[in-house]
Short mmCIF file of C-alpha atoms in Angstrom, two decimals:
data_model
loop_
_atom_site.label_atom_id
_atom_site.label_comp_id
_atom_site.label_asym_id
_atom_site.label_seq_id
_atom_site.Cartn_x
_atom_site.Cartn_y
_atom_site.Cartn_z
CA MET A 1 -124.47 97.57 -128.74
CA ILE A 2 -128.12 97.37 -128.45
CA ASP A 3 -129.51 93.94 -129.54
CA LEU A 4 -133.24 95.22 -131.37
CA ARG A 5 -134.28 91.99 -131.78
CA GLU A 6 -133.85 90.86 -128.19
CA VAL A 7 -135.50 94.45 -127.35
CA GLU A 8 -138.29 93.87 -128.98
CA THR A 9 -138.78 90.17 -127.05
CA ARG A 10 -138.50 91.55 -123.90
CA LEU A 11 -141.47 94.40 -125.39
CA ARG A 12 -143.35 91.28 -125.58
CA GLU A 13 -143.50 91.21 -122.25
CA VAL A 14 -145.01 94.55 -122.30
CA TYR A 15 -148.93 94.10 -122.47
CA ASP A 16 -151.73 96.47 -123.29
CA PRO A 17 -154.10 95.98 -119.98
CA GLU A 18 -157.38 96.82 -121.76
CA LEU A 19 -156.94 93.93 -124.41
CA GLY A 20 -154.66 92.07 -123.47
CA LEU A 21 -152.30 92.80 -126.37
CA ASN A 22 -148.46 92.63 -126.88
CA VAL A 23 -147.32 96.46 -127.65
CA ILE A 24 -145.01 94.82 -130.34
CA ASP A 25 -147.93 92.60 -131.56
CA LEU A 26 -150.77 96.27 -131.35
CA GLY A 27 -147.95 97.76 -133.83
CA LEU A 28 -147.73 100.38 -130.74
CA ILE A 29 -143.76 100.07 -131.62
CA TYR A 30 -142.94 102.86 -134.40
CA ARG A 31 -139.51 102.89 -134.49
CA MET A 32 -135.89 101.68 -132.35
CA GLU A 33 -132.43 103.11 -132.41
CA GLU A 34 -129.61 103.34 -131.29
CA PRO A 35 -128.45 107.09 -131.64
CA GLU A 36 -125.75 106.61 -129.53
CA GLU A 37 -123.78 103.54 -127.89
CA GLY A 38 -125.67 102.36 -124.66
CA ARG A 39 -128.82 104.77 -125.68
CA LEU A 40 -132.26 103.02 -127.27
CA VAL A 41 -134.88 105.65 -128.39
CA ILE A 42 -137.86 104.45 -128.84
CA GLU A 43 -141.35 105.66 -130.69
CA MET A 44 -144.24 104.57 -130.19
CA THR A 45 -147.86 105.45 -130.59
CA MET A 46 -151.10 105.24 -128.63
CA THR A 47 -154.00 103.24 -130.30
CA THR A 48 -155.65 106.61 -129.05
CA PRO A 49 -154.81 109.99 -128.46
CA GLY A 50 -155.50 110.42 -124.51
CA CYS A 51 -155.45 106.44 -124.18
CA PRO A 52 -155.85 105.96 -120.47
CA ALA A 53 -153.22 103.41 -119.96
CA HIS A 54 -150.80 106.27 -121.93
CA GLU A 55 -148.27 106.65 -118.77
CA THR A 56 -148.40 102.85 -118.08
CA LEU A 57 -147.60 101.76 -120.95
CA ILE A 58 -144.95 103.91 -121.36
CA GLU A 59 -143.14 102.62 -117.90
CA ALA A 60 -143.68 99.81 -119.16
CA VAL A 61 -141.76 100.07 -122.30
CA GLU A 62 -138.93 102.25 -120.74
CA TRP A 63 -138.34 98.93 -117.59
CA ALA A 64 -138.67 96.35 -120.05
CA ALA A 65 -136.83 97.96 -122.34
CA ALA A 66 -134.09 98.40 -119.81
CA ARG A 67 -133.40 94.62 -119.78
CA ALA A 68 -132.15 93.80 -122.47
CA PHE A 69 -128.76 93.52 -122.76
CA GLY A 70 -126.25 96.48 -122.99
CA VAL A 71 -128.91 99.32 -122.91
CA ALA A 72 -128.15 102.02 -120.55
CA GLU A 73 -131.36 104.77 -121.18
CA VAL A 74 -134.22 104.40 -122.67
CA ASP A 75 -135.73 107.53 -124.00
CA VAL A 76 -139.50 106.35 -125.42
CA ARG A 77 -141.33 109.02 -127.34
CA VAL A 78 -144.91 108.73 -128.17
CA VAL A 79 -145.91 110.64 -131.59
CA TRP A 80 -149.49 110.60 -132.53
CA ASN A 81 -148.24 110.95 -136.38
CA PRO A 82 -148.94 109.00 -138.68
CA PRO A 83 -151.98 107.51 -136.18
CA TRP A 84 -152.14 104.01 -135.43
CA THR A 85 -154.04 102.29 -137.47
CA PRO A 86 -155.69 98.81 -137.30
CA GLU A 87 -153.48 97.86 -140.52
CA ARG A 88 -150.31 98.01 -138.28
CA MET A 89 -151.58 95.10 -135.54
CA SER A 90 -149.64 91.85 -136.29
CA PRO A 91 -151.89 88.86 -137.65
CA GLU A 92 -152.47 87.20 -134.44
CA ALA A 93 -153.68 90.29 -132.27
CA ARG A 94 -156.76 90.91 -135.17
CA ARG A 95 -157.52 87.53 -134.38
CA VAL A 96 -157.68 87.86 -131.54
CA LEU A 97 -160.13 90.89 -132.15
CA GLY A 98 -161.81 89.12 -134.57
CA TRP A 99 -160.73 91.99 -136.91
CA MET A 100 -160.23 88.49 -139.77
CA MET B 1 -119.06 101.33 -135.02
CA ASP B 2 -121.98 103.79 -136.91
CA VAL B 3 -124.55 102.29 -134.68
CA THR B 4 -126.71 105.84 -135.23
CA ARG B 5 -128.33 104.31 -138.29
CA LYS B 6 -129.87 100.74 -137.40
CA VAL B 7 -133.06 100.83 -136.83
CA VAL B 8 -135.94 97.74 -136.42
CA SER B 9 -137.19 98.04 -140.01
CA HIS B 10 -140.03 95.66 -140.30
CA LEU B 11 -142.10 97.77 -137.31
CA ALA B 12 -141.58 101.09 -138.95
CA ASP B 13 -142.99 102.28 -142.85
CA SER B 14 -140.88 104.84 -143.37
CA THR B 15 -137.86 103.94 -142.21
CA SER B 16 -136.14 107.09 -143.36
CA ARG B 17 -137.70 109.65 -141.59
CA PRO B 18 -135.64 111.32 -138.89
CA LEU B 19 -137.18 109.95 -134.73
CA THR B 20 -139.50 112.96 -133.85
CA GLY B 21 -141.80 112.07 -131.46
CA THR B 22 -141.87 114.38 -128.83
CA GLY B 23 -141.73 112.38 -125.30
CA PRO B 24 -144.47 111.53 -122.88
CA GLY B 25 -146.69 113.74 -123.56
CA PRO B 26 -150.80 113.88 -122.97
CA VAL B 27 -152.28 112.11 -120.43
CA ALA B 28 -149.60 113.35 -117.99
CA GLN B 29 -152.24 115.72 -116.09
CA SER B 30 -154.86 112.52 -115.28
CA PRO B 31 -155.56 113.20 -111.19
CA PRO B 32 -155.05 110.53 -109.08
CA VAL B 33 -156.48 108.02 -109.80
CA THR B 34 -157.53 108.19 -105.53
CA LEU B 35 -159.80 111.20 -106.51
CA PRO B 36 -162.16 109.40 -109.24
CA LEU B 37 -162.10 106.98 -107.30
CA ARG B 38 -163.41 107.87 -103.48
CA TYR B 39 -166.30 110.09 -105.24
CA MET B 40 -166.74 106.52 -107.53
CA ALA B 41 -167.27 104.16 -104.15
CA VAL B 42 -169.99 106.91 -102.68
CA GLY B 43 -171.60 106.68 -105.77
CA LEU B 44 -171.41 102.95 -105.19
CA VAL B 45 -172.78 102.57 -101.82
CA CYS B 46 -175.25 104.89 -103.05
CA PHE B 47 -176.90 102.32 -105.91
CA LEU B 48 -176.62 100.13 -103.37
CA LEU B 49 -178.59 101.77 -100.48
CA PHE B 50 -181.19 102.36 -103.43
CA ALA B 51 -181.40 99.29 -104.22
CA CYS B 52 -181.73 97.89 -100.67
CA ASP B 53 -184.68 101.29 -100.04
CA LEU B 54 -186.20 100.50 -103.11
CA ALA B 55 -186.62 96.66 -102.49
CA TRP B 56 -188.33 98.06 -98.61
CA GLN B 57 -190.68 100.35 -100.15
CA VAL B 58 -191.73 98.42 -104.04
CA ASN B 59 -194.67 97.59 -101.88
CA ARG B 60 -195.67 100.59 -100.07
CA GLY B 61 -196.76 101.85 -103.00
CA VAL B 62 -193.78 104.27 -103.56
CA LEU B 63 -193.89 104.00 -107.89
CA PHE B 64 -197.32 105.96 -107.53
CA SER B 65 -196.40 108.47 -105.03
CA PRO B 66 -192.67 109.57 -106.24
CA GLY B 67 -193.89 113.38 -104.12
CA ALA B 68 -194.25 111.48 -100.94
CA PRO B 69 -190.96 111.98 -98.29
CA ALA B 70 -190.51 108.56 -99.17
CA GLY B 71 -190.10 108.51 -103.02
CA VAL B 72 -188.45 112.08 -102.78
CA THR B 73 -185.82 110.00 -100.80
CA LEU B 74 -185.74 107.41 -102.94
CA THR B 75 -185.41 109.93 -106.49
CA HIS B 76 -182.57 111.67 -104.60
CA LEU B 77 -181.06 108.52 -103.32
CA LEU B 78 -180.82 106.93 -107.40
CA THR B 79 -179.34 110.98 -108.58
CA LEU B 80 -177.67 112.38 -106.10
CA GLY B 81 -176.28 109.95 -103.61
CA GLY B 82 -175.28 106.67 -106.80
CA LEU B 83 -175.94 108.72 -110.48
CA MET B 84 -173.95 111.90 -109.26
CA SER B 85 -171.33 110.80 -107.12
CA PHE B 86 -170.33 107.96 -109.55
CA VAL B 87 -170.50 110.75 -111.87
CA MET B 88 -168.69 113.52 -110.76
CA GLY B 89 -165.50 110.94 -110.29
CA ALA B 90 -166.05 109.57 -114.04
CA VAL B 91 -166.25 113.85 -114.96
CA TYR B 92 -161.75 114.00 -113.17
CA GLN B 93 -160.93 111.32 -114.47
CA LEU B 94 -162.49 111.59 -117.73
CA SER B 95 -162.08 115.35 -118.66
CA THR B 96 -158.50 114.76 -118.21
CA VAL B 97 -158.89 111.73 -120.82
CA ALA B 98 -160.93 113.29 -123.60
CA PHE B 99 -160.04 116.82 -123.57
CA LEU B 100 -156.70 116.49 -122.60
CA VAL B 101 -156.56 118.97 -120.32
CA PRO B 102 -156.03 118.88 -116.12
CA ILE B 103 -158.47 119.71 -113.68
CA ALA B 104 -157.89 123.11 -112.75
CA SER B 105 -157.29 122.34 -108.94
CA VAL B 106 -157.09 119.08 -107.93
CA ARG B 107 -156.57 119.32 -104.27
CA TRP B 108 -160.25 120.99 -104.30
CA ALA B 109 -161.81 118.43 -106.27
CA ARG B 110 -160.42 117.00 -103.03
CA VAL B 111 -161.99 118.66 -100.32
CA LEU B 112 -165.38 118.89 -102.34
CA PHE B 113 -165.23 115.14 -101.44
CA TYR B 114 -165.22 115.57 -97.93
CA ALA B 115 -167.63 118.86 -97.99
CA HIS B 116 -170.05 116.04 -100.42
CA VAL B 117 -170.16 113.43 -98.30
CA VAL B 118 -171.02 114.99 -95.57
CA GLY B 119 -173.94 117.14 -97.71
CA LEU B 120 -175.77 114.35 -98.90
CA VAL B 121 -175.41 112.13 -96.01
CA GLY B 122 -177.26 115.00 -93.80
CA PHE B 123 -179.25 115.54 -97.43
CA LEU B 124 -180.55 112.33 -97.49
CA ALA B 125 -181.38 112.67 -93.75
CA SER B 126 -183.26 115.64 -93.50
CA PHE B 127 -185.60 113.50 -96.77
CA ALA B 128 -185.86 110.55 -94.91
CA ALA B 129 -187.18 111.53 -91.78
CA TRP B 130 -188.76 115.64 -93.84
CA TRP B 131 -186.52 117.59 -91.81
CA PRO B 132 -187.17 121.40 -93.63
CA ALA B 133 -185.00 122.88 -91.90
CA GLY B 134 -182.32 120.03 -92.36
CA ILE B 135 -183.66 119.67 -96.16
CA VAL B 136 -182.88 124.14 -96.06
CA ILE B 137 -179.32 123.46 -94.29
CA PHE B 138 -177.69 120.85 -96.65
CA GLY B 139 -179.86 121.83 -99.71
CA ALA B 140 -177.41 124.82 -99.79
CA TRP B 141 -174.93 122.96 -98.51
CA MET B 142 -175.07 120.72 -101.58
CA ALA B 143 -176.11 123.40 -104.03
CA ALA B 144 -172.74 124.67 -102.68
CA VAL B 145 -170.51 121.31 -103.46
CA LEU B 146 -172.12 121.15 -106.47
CA TYR B 147 -171.15 124.62 -107.69
CA GLY B 148 -167.65 123.60 -106.49
CA PHE B 149 -167.85 121.19 -108.94
CA CYS B 150 -169.31 122.98 -112.04
CA GLY B 151 -166.89 126.08 -111.50
CA ASN B 152 -163.85 123.81 -111.45
CA MET B 153 -165.18 121.72 -114.12
CA MET B 154 -165.95 124.73 -116.18
CA VAL B 155 -162.34 126.61 -115.58
CA SER B 156 -160.87 123.14 -116.94
CA LEU B 157 -162.97 122.87 -119.49
CA LEU B 158 -162.10 126.38 -121.36
CA ARG B 159 -158.54 124.87 -121.83
CA ALA B 160 -159.16 122.43 -123.89
CA ARG B 161 -158.42 123.68 -127.35
CA ASP B 162 -160.66 120.97 -129.44
CA ARG B 163 -163.51 122.15 -128.75
CA GLY B 164 -165.78 120.03 -130.62
CA PRO B 165 -169.57 118.29 -130.51
CA MET B 166 -168.44 116.19 -127.49
CA TRP B 167 -166.63 118.98 -125.66
CA ARG B 168 -169.85 121.56 -126.30
CA PHE B 169 -172.16 118.09 -124.46
CA VAL B 170 -169.71 118.19 -121.54
CA PHE B 171 -169.37 121.80 -121.38
CA PHE B 172 -173.28 122.32 -121.72
CA ALA B 173 -173.63 119.63 -119.19
CA HIS B 174 -172.26 121.67 -116.85
CA LEU B 175 -173.79 124.79 -117.22
CA HIS B 176 -177.13 123.39 -116.90
CA LEU B 177 -175.84 121.77 -113.94
CA ALA B 178 -175.47 125.26 -112.68
CA LEU B 179 -178.84 125.71 -113.50
CA ALA B 180 -180.85 123.14 -112.51
CA LEU B 181 -179.23 124.12 -109.08
CA ALA B 182 -180.32 127.19 -109.11
CA ALA B 183 -183.79 125.87 -109.82
CA ALA B 184 -183.37 123.12 -107.07
CA VAL B 185 -182.52 126.29 -104.50
CA THR B 186 -185.56 128.06 -105.58
CA LEU B 187 -188.08 125.06 -104.77
CA ILE B 188 -185.75 124.77 -101.35
CA LEU B 189 -186.55 128.68 -100.62
CA GLY B 190 -190.12 128.33 -102.05
CA ASP B 191 -190.80 125.11 -99.61
CA ALA B 192 -189.65 127.09 -96.75
CA ASN B 193 -191.60 130.20 -97.10
CA LEU B 194 -188.82 132.20 -97.40
CA TRP B 195 -189.06 133.02 -101.43
CA PRO B 196 -193.47 132.98 -101.30
CA ALA B 197 -193.32 133.27 -105.52
CA ALA B 198 -191.52 130.98 -105.79
CA GLN B 199 -193.99 128.73 -104.33
CA ALA B 200 -196.42 129.58 -106.76
CA GLU B 201 -194.03 128.23 -109.40
CA GLN B 202 -193.45 125.01 -108.30
CA MET B 203 -194.55 123.01 -110.49
CA ALA B 204 -192.89 125.00 -113.41
CA ILE B 205 -189.42 125.04 -111.01
CA LEU B 206 -189.53 121.47 -110.17
CA ALA B 207 -189.70 120.12 -113.78
CA THR B 208 -187.04 123.40 -114.92
CA HIS B 209 -185.08 121.51 -112.42
CA ILE B 210 -185.21 117.68 -113.09
CA LEU B 211 -185.52 118.71 -117.11
CA LEU B 212 -182.16 120.41 -116.78
CA ALA B 213 -180.21 117.63 -113.70
CA GLY B 214 -181.71 115.07 -116.10
CA GLY B 215 -181.57 116.09 -119.73
CA GLY B 216 -178.84 119.18 -119.43
CA PHE B 217 -176.78 116.96 -116.89
CA PHE B 218 -176.85 113.58 -117.19
CA GLY B 219 -178.25 113.44 -120.69
CA PHE B 220 -176.12 115.99 -122.20
CA LEU B 221 -172.23 114.16 -120.61
CA ILE B 222 -174.15 110.74 -121.79
CA PHE B 223 -173.82 112.10 -125.07
CA GLY B 224 -170.96 113.59 -125.03
CA PHE B 225 -168.06 110.52 -123.39
CA SER B 226 -170.55 108.38 -125.56
CA TYR B 227 -168.18 109.86 -128.61
CA LYS B 228 -164.91 108.99 -126.54
CA LEU B 229 -165.57 106.09 -124.86
CA VAL B 230 -167.50 104.42 -127.63
CA PRO B 231 -164.80 104.13 -130.29
CA MET B 232 -162.14 104.03 -127.56
CA PHE B 233 -163.61 100.63 -126.39
CA THR B 234 -164.47 99.26 -129.15
CA LEU B 235 -160.85 100.56 -130.74
CA SER B 236 -162.88 102.19 -133.54
CA HIS B 237 -161.07 105.14 -136.18
CA GLY B 238 -161.88 107.19 -139.14
CA TYR B 239 -165.77 107.24 -138.51
CA ASP B 240 -168.09 109.62 -139.56
CA THR B 241 -168.71 112.25 -137.16
CA ARG B 242 -171.05 114.36 -138.50
CA TYR B 243 -173.74 113.61 -136.97
CA GLU B 244 -172.64 114.39 -133.81
CA GLN B 245 -172.50 117.93 -134.68
CA TRP B 246 -176.03 117.44 -135.35
CA ALA B 247 -176.72 115.85 -132.30
CA PHE B 248 -175.50 118.18 -130.11
CA TRP B 249 -178.06 120.93 -131.63
CA ALA B 250 -180.55 119.06 -131.82
CA SER B 251 -180.41 118.18 -128.10
CA LEU B 252 -180.24 122.06 -126.91
CA PHE B 253 -182.90 122.33 -128.93
CA ALA B 254 -184.73 119.87 -127.25
CA LEU B 255 -183.89 120.50 -123.48
CA TYR B 256 -184.63 124.33 -124.32
CA ALA B 257 -188.37 123.95 -125.77
CA LEU B 258 -189.05 120.92 -123.01
CA VAL B 259 -188.22 123.98 -120.62
CA VAL B 260 -190.07 126.57 -122.30
CA TRP B 261 -193.22 123.55 -122.41
CA SER B 262 -192.90 123.90 -118.97
CA TRP B 263 -193.42 127.33 -118.44
CA ALA B 264 -195.80 127.71 -120.95
CA PRO B 265 -197.78 124.05 -121.47
CA SER B 266 -199.18 124.48 -125.50
CA LEU B 267 -199.45 121.25 -127.69
CA ALA B 268 -197.81 123.59 -130.48
CA ILE B 269 -194.97 123.93 -127.87
CA GLY B 270 -195.24 120.57 -126.85
CA LEU B 271 -194.82 119.06 -130.49
CA VAL B 272 -191.27 121.17 -131.32
CA SER B 273 -190.08 119.71 -128.03
CA ALA B 274 -191.26 116.23 -128.65
CA LEU B 275 -190.09 116.63 -132.14
CA GLY B 276 -186.60 117.86 -130.79
CA VAL B 277 -186.04 114.94 -128.30
CA VAL B 278 -186.50 112.30 -131.20
CA ALA B 279 -183.98 114.26 -133.75
CA ALA B 280 -181.58 114.28 -130.57
CA PHE B 281 -181.99 110.61 -129.59
CA LEU B 282 -182.23 109.17 -133.60
CA THR B 283 -179.38 111.49 -134.16
CA HIS B 284 -177.30 110.58 -130.97
CA ALA B 285 -177.57 106.61 -132.27
CA LEU B 286 -176.80 107.34 -135.30
CA ALA B 287 -173.62 109.32 -134.28
CA VAL B 288 -172.70 105.99 -132.33
CA ARG B 289 -173.74 103.85 -135.68
CA GLN B 290 -170.86 105.59 -137.36
CA ILE B 291 -168.63 104.74 -134.69
CA LEU B 292 -169.11 101.06 -134.52
CA LYS B 293 -169.37 100.47 -138.13
CA ARG B 294 -165.68 101.08 -138.05
CA ARG B 295 -164.82 99.17 -135.00
CA VAL B 296 -161.93 97.28 -134.55
CA ARG B 297 -163.28 94.83 -131.87
CA ARG B 298 -165.77 92.69 -133.68
CA ARG B 299 -167.01 91.29 -130.45
CA VAL B 300 -169.07 93.48 -128.78
CA GLU B 301 -168.59 93.58 -125.35
CA ALA B 302 -171.54 93.55 -122.44
CA PRO B 303 -170.43 97.02 -121.23
CA ILE B 304 -170.83 97.96 -124.41
CA ARG B 305 -174.63 96.63 -125.34
CA GLY B 306 -175.40 97.93 -122.16
CA VAL B 307 -174.76 101.36 -123.50
CA LEU B 308 -176.76 100.91 -126.48
CA ALA B 309 -179.56 99.26 -124.82
CA ALA B 310 -179.69 102.05 -122.90
CA LEU B 311 -179.95 104.25 -126.06
CA ALA B 312 -182.60 102.03 -126.86
CA LEU B 313 -184.86 102.91 -123.97
CA GLY B 314 -183.76 106.52 -124.10
CA VAL B 315 -185.66 105.89 -128.01
CA LEU B 316 -188.21 104.24 -126.41
CA TRP B 317 -188.41 107.48 -123.90
CA ALA B 318 -188.11 109.87 -126.45
CA MET B 319 -190.76 108.26 -128.48
CA GLY B 320 -193.01 107.96 -124.97
CA PHE B 321 -192.49 111.27 -124.58
CA ALA B 322 -193.72 112.35 -127.83
CA TRP B 323 -197.11 110.55 -127.49
CA HIS B 324 -197.75 112.15 -123.50
CA VAL B 325 -197.38 115.40 -124.82
CA THR B 326 -200.60 114.31 -128.00
CA SER B 327 -202.49 112.83 -124.91
CA PHE B 328 -202.21 116.00 -123.68
CA ARG B 329 -200.22 114.97 -120.39
CA ASP B 330 -201.64 112.10 -119.18
CA ALA B 331 -200.36 112.03 -115.80
CA ALA B 332 -199.93 108.09 -115.75
CA ILE B 333 -197.95 107.92 -119.22
CA TRP B 334 -195.25 110.84 -117.45
CA ARG B 335 -195.07 107.85 -114.66
CA GLY B 336 -194.08 105.90 -116.68
CA LEU B 337 -191.86 107.78 -118.71
CA VAL B 338 -188.93 108.85 -115.58
CA PRO B 339 -188.50 104.99 -114.86
CA PHE B 340 -187.17 104.32 -118.90
CA ALA B 341 -185.49 107.44 -118.28
CA LEU B 342 -184.62 107.74 -115.19
CA LEU B 343 -182.99 104.01 -114.70
CA GLY B 344 -183.41 102.45 -118.12
CA PHE B 345 -181.34 105.55 -120.70
CA VAL B 346 -179.35 107.66 -117.53
CA SER B 347 -178.44 104.52 -114.58
CA LEU B 348 -177.89 101.63 -117.29
CA THR B 349 -175.49 103.57 -118.89
CA VAL B 350 -174.11 104.67 -116.08
CA VAL B 351 -173.98 100.82 -115.00
CA SER B 352 -172.67 99.42 -117.79
CA LEU B 353 -169.80 102.13 -118.14
CA ALA B 354 -168.78 101.66 -114.71
CA TYR B 355 -167.95 97.41 -115.61
CA LYS B 356 -164.98 99.26 -118.03
CA ILE B 357 -164.05 101.99 -115.34
CA VAL B 358 -163.65 100.97 -111.70
CA PRO B 359 -161.76 97.90 -113.05
CA PHE B 360 -159.53 100.36 -115.07
CA LEU B 361 -158.75 102.82 -111.90
CA ALA B 362 -158.78 99.47 -109.62
CA TRP B 363 -156.01 98.22 -111.63
CA THR B 364 -154.11 101.97 -112.29
CA ARG B 365 -154.23 102.09 -108.67
CA ARG B 366 -152.89 98.86 -107.92
CA PHE B 367 -150.75 97.77 -110.78
CA ALA B 368 -149.63 100.47 -113.03
CA GLY B 369 -146.77 100.72 -111.19
CA THR B 370 -145.48 97.05 -111.07
CA LYS B 371 -145.02 96.32 -114.90
CA ARG B 372 -141.03 97.21 -112.58
CA THR B 373 -141.50 94.30 -111.08
CA GLY B 374 -142.63 91.83 -113.92
CA SER B 375 -146.03 92.09 -113.38
CA SER B 376 -148.85 90.29 -116.46
CA VAL B 377 -152.31 91.47 -114.48
CA LEU B 378 -154.01 92.44 -116.58
CA ILE B 379 -157.36 94.39 -116.45
CA SER B 380 -159.92 91.56 -116.87
CA HIS B 381 -158.46 89.86 -113.87
CA LEU B 382 -159.84 91.70 -111.78
CA LEU B 383 -163.38 91.25 -114.01
CA ASP B 384 -164.69 89.38 -116.26
CA VAL B 385 -166.84 91.91 -118.19
CA SER B 386 -168.36 89.88 -119.70
CA SER B 387 -170.53 88.89 -115.91
CA ALA B 388 -172.43 92.58 -116.55
CA ARG B 389 -174.68 91.33 -118.75
CA PHE B 390 -176.71 89.67 -116.79
CA VAL B 391 -176.97 92.88 -114.47
CA ILE B 392 -177.48 94.85 -118.18
CA GLY B 393 -180.20 92.55 -118.88
CA GLY B 394 -181.93 93.00 -115.41
CA MET B 395 -181.65 96.56 -115.37
CA ALA B 396 -183.53 96.74 -118.86
CA LEU B 397 -185.90 94.83 -118.07
CA GLY B 398 -186.82 96.32 -115.49
CA ALA B 399 -187.13 99.71 -116.34
CA THR B 400 -188.90 98.29 -118.88
CA GLY B 401 -191.30 97.09 -116.74
CA VAL B 402 -191.52 99.68 -114.28
CA GLY B 403 -192.20 102.32 -117.85
CA LEU B 404 -194.77 100.29 -118.94
CA GLY B 405 -196.87 98.67 -115.57
CA ALA B 406 -197.74 103.01 -114.73
CA PRO B 407 -199.26 104.05 -118.43
CA PHE B 408 -201.31 100.66 -118.30
CA GLY B 409 -201.74 100.06 -114.75
CA ALA B 410 -200.37 96.97 -114.08
CA ALA B 411 -198.81 97.18 -110.75
CA TRP B 412 -197.78 93.69 -110.63
CA LEU B 413 -195.66 94.81 -113.48
CA CYS B 414 -194.98 98.09 -112.08
CA GLU B 415 -193.11 95.83 -108.42
CA ALA B 416 -191.37 93.14 -110.49
CA GLY B 417 -189.49 95.79 -111.77
CA ALA B 418 -188.86 97.64 -109.31
CA TRP B 419 -187.90 94.13 -107.84
CA MET B 420 -185.24 93.40 -110.87
CA VAL B 421 -183.75 96.93 -110.59
CA ALA B 422 -182.82 96.50 -107.26
CA ALA B 423 -181.85 92.76 -107.70
CA SER B 424 -180.20 94.15 -110.62
CA LEU B 425 -178.25 97.39 -108.77
CA GLY B 426 -177.32 94.64 -106.13
CA VAL B 427 -175.54 92.11 -108.01
CA PHE B 428 -173.58 94.86 -109.14
CA ALA B 429 -172.47 96.85 -106.36
CA PHE B 430 -171.23 93.09 -105.57
CA HIS B 431 -168.88 92.50 -108.72
CA MET B 432 -167.72 96.26 -108.36
CA SER B 433 -166.99 95.78 -104.74
CA SER B 434 -165.17 92.22 -106.65
CA VAL B 435 -163.10 94.18 -108.62
CA PHE B 436 -161.58 96.17 -105.31
CA ARG B 437 -161.24 92.59 -103.94
CA ARG B 438 -160.06 90.90 -105.81
CA ALA B 439 -157.03 94.03 -106.89
CA ALA B 440 -155.80 93.97 -103.29
CA ARG B 441 -155.39 89.67 -103.54
CA LYS B 442 -153.47 89.65 -106.45
CA GLU B 443 -150.50 91.14 -105.02
CA GLY B 444 -149.51 91.77 -108.16
CA LYS B 445 -149.33 89.30 -109.66
CA VAL B 446 -151.15 86.23 -111.62
#
């Protein structure tokens, strides 16, 4: 059984290389599920369609999530609906970007 | 145990929605970063050579005799060498990001790179030595290379589904480049006495070439890609896009009116084209303002401020052009307008955006795969973008100095401005080279 809290902690190590903020604080991770034992499905988005860091972020999320205990397989799915909005960011991320 | 419904609810706003992701998608079509980086590296070398040549020539009157061999060489070192090479690399990368389409042929783009370098060296050397046969041979060579580039990009762009104002700007930019090349080939044939009729209309053809290449290609690309890059770098969402549409039609109208004016120089056509140019810059400025109003990153970084400064110089150029028309094409005013457009609007925009694009590409090349080894190198570790403010300020002031010095007959102002531009481009080249040095040094660790 996968500890999704641990996965979240791991994902806090994945940074958007341009913004210098992690994907959790940016609100890019929409959902995480374990539909079957050991298989982790992550639904995430990007700040903009065609984000140049798209592939890099997906690979980094896959790698970071796979390090969590009990994860045998990671399936990262990129979705555009609902679109990312600044409201999804954590207060810390908003503060860093000067949005508060 | 039923694990199928286990969800981290605080990450999502609708936990009952089933997983619907489509897997890794949209930008898997980006070309290998070595492709744009090679073109950009050639562009950077040419920017540096231009800076050295400008500093060397500044006291030799090159600013006041742009038609002399030294002036023509200097101009093409900037336009064809620095700007075109850099922009070709940027277009290969940005088109995939902006329109979510792959480049029609990456292999063709790679082959063209080597042909581009050979042609560029031959063409610039022929200009510098004023070797007419070389200008014809390498001019035709460069035209073939750039036609190849246009073809590759236009085929790629035609695959895009979303054809909004940004797409129209970029597509028409390539169309205008093809037309500008046709004008350049005609000029070369006329100069070589291979087409006497072209020689008779030399000034109109030259004006058409400059308008289509400078405004029709570089200007359209800058306007179009601004609608992707400014929102991306300022994290802007949900802004009003209606001005983008207006900016496109105003730009198209202004460009074609200008071309007509260069062949039929009447005051009425000149006034209409001046009105179109002012409308194009103002509607574009309004479109950019809408983007900035909705930005998430409140602090505007130096490169974006550079883009805005370049736009301000573009607006000044448009107003100066209106002055030029009403003063019955005063040659001194025209000499002042060229630096505003070329050094101010076009070069400053390209240099500013380079501070965002080059570090990203270098980072992707060096560190994109190293997440797996625990690297936490960020793009900001390769270059502090705030350092761009000195280059941007220097270029903006320098272009203004050259631009104002010419119509007011202040040679010292022209020369001081040229020195500032040369020094700024030298620092710019140093900054860009430091990106690669740092990327090589970091070895995947901070």
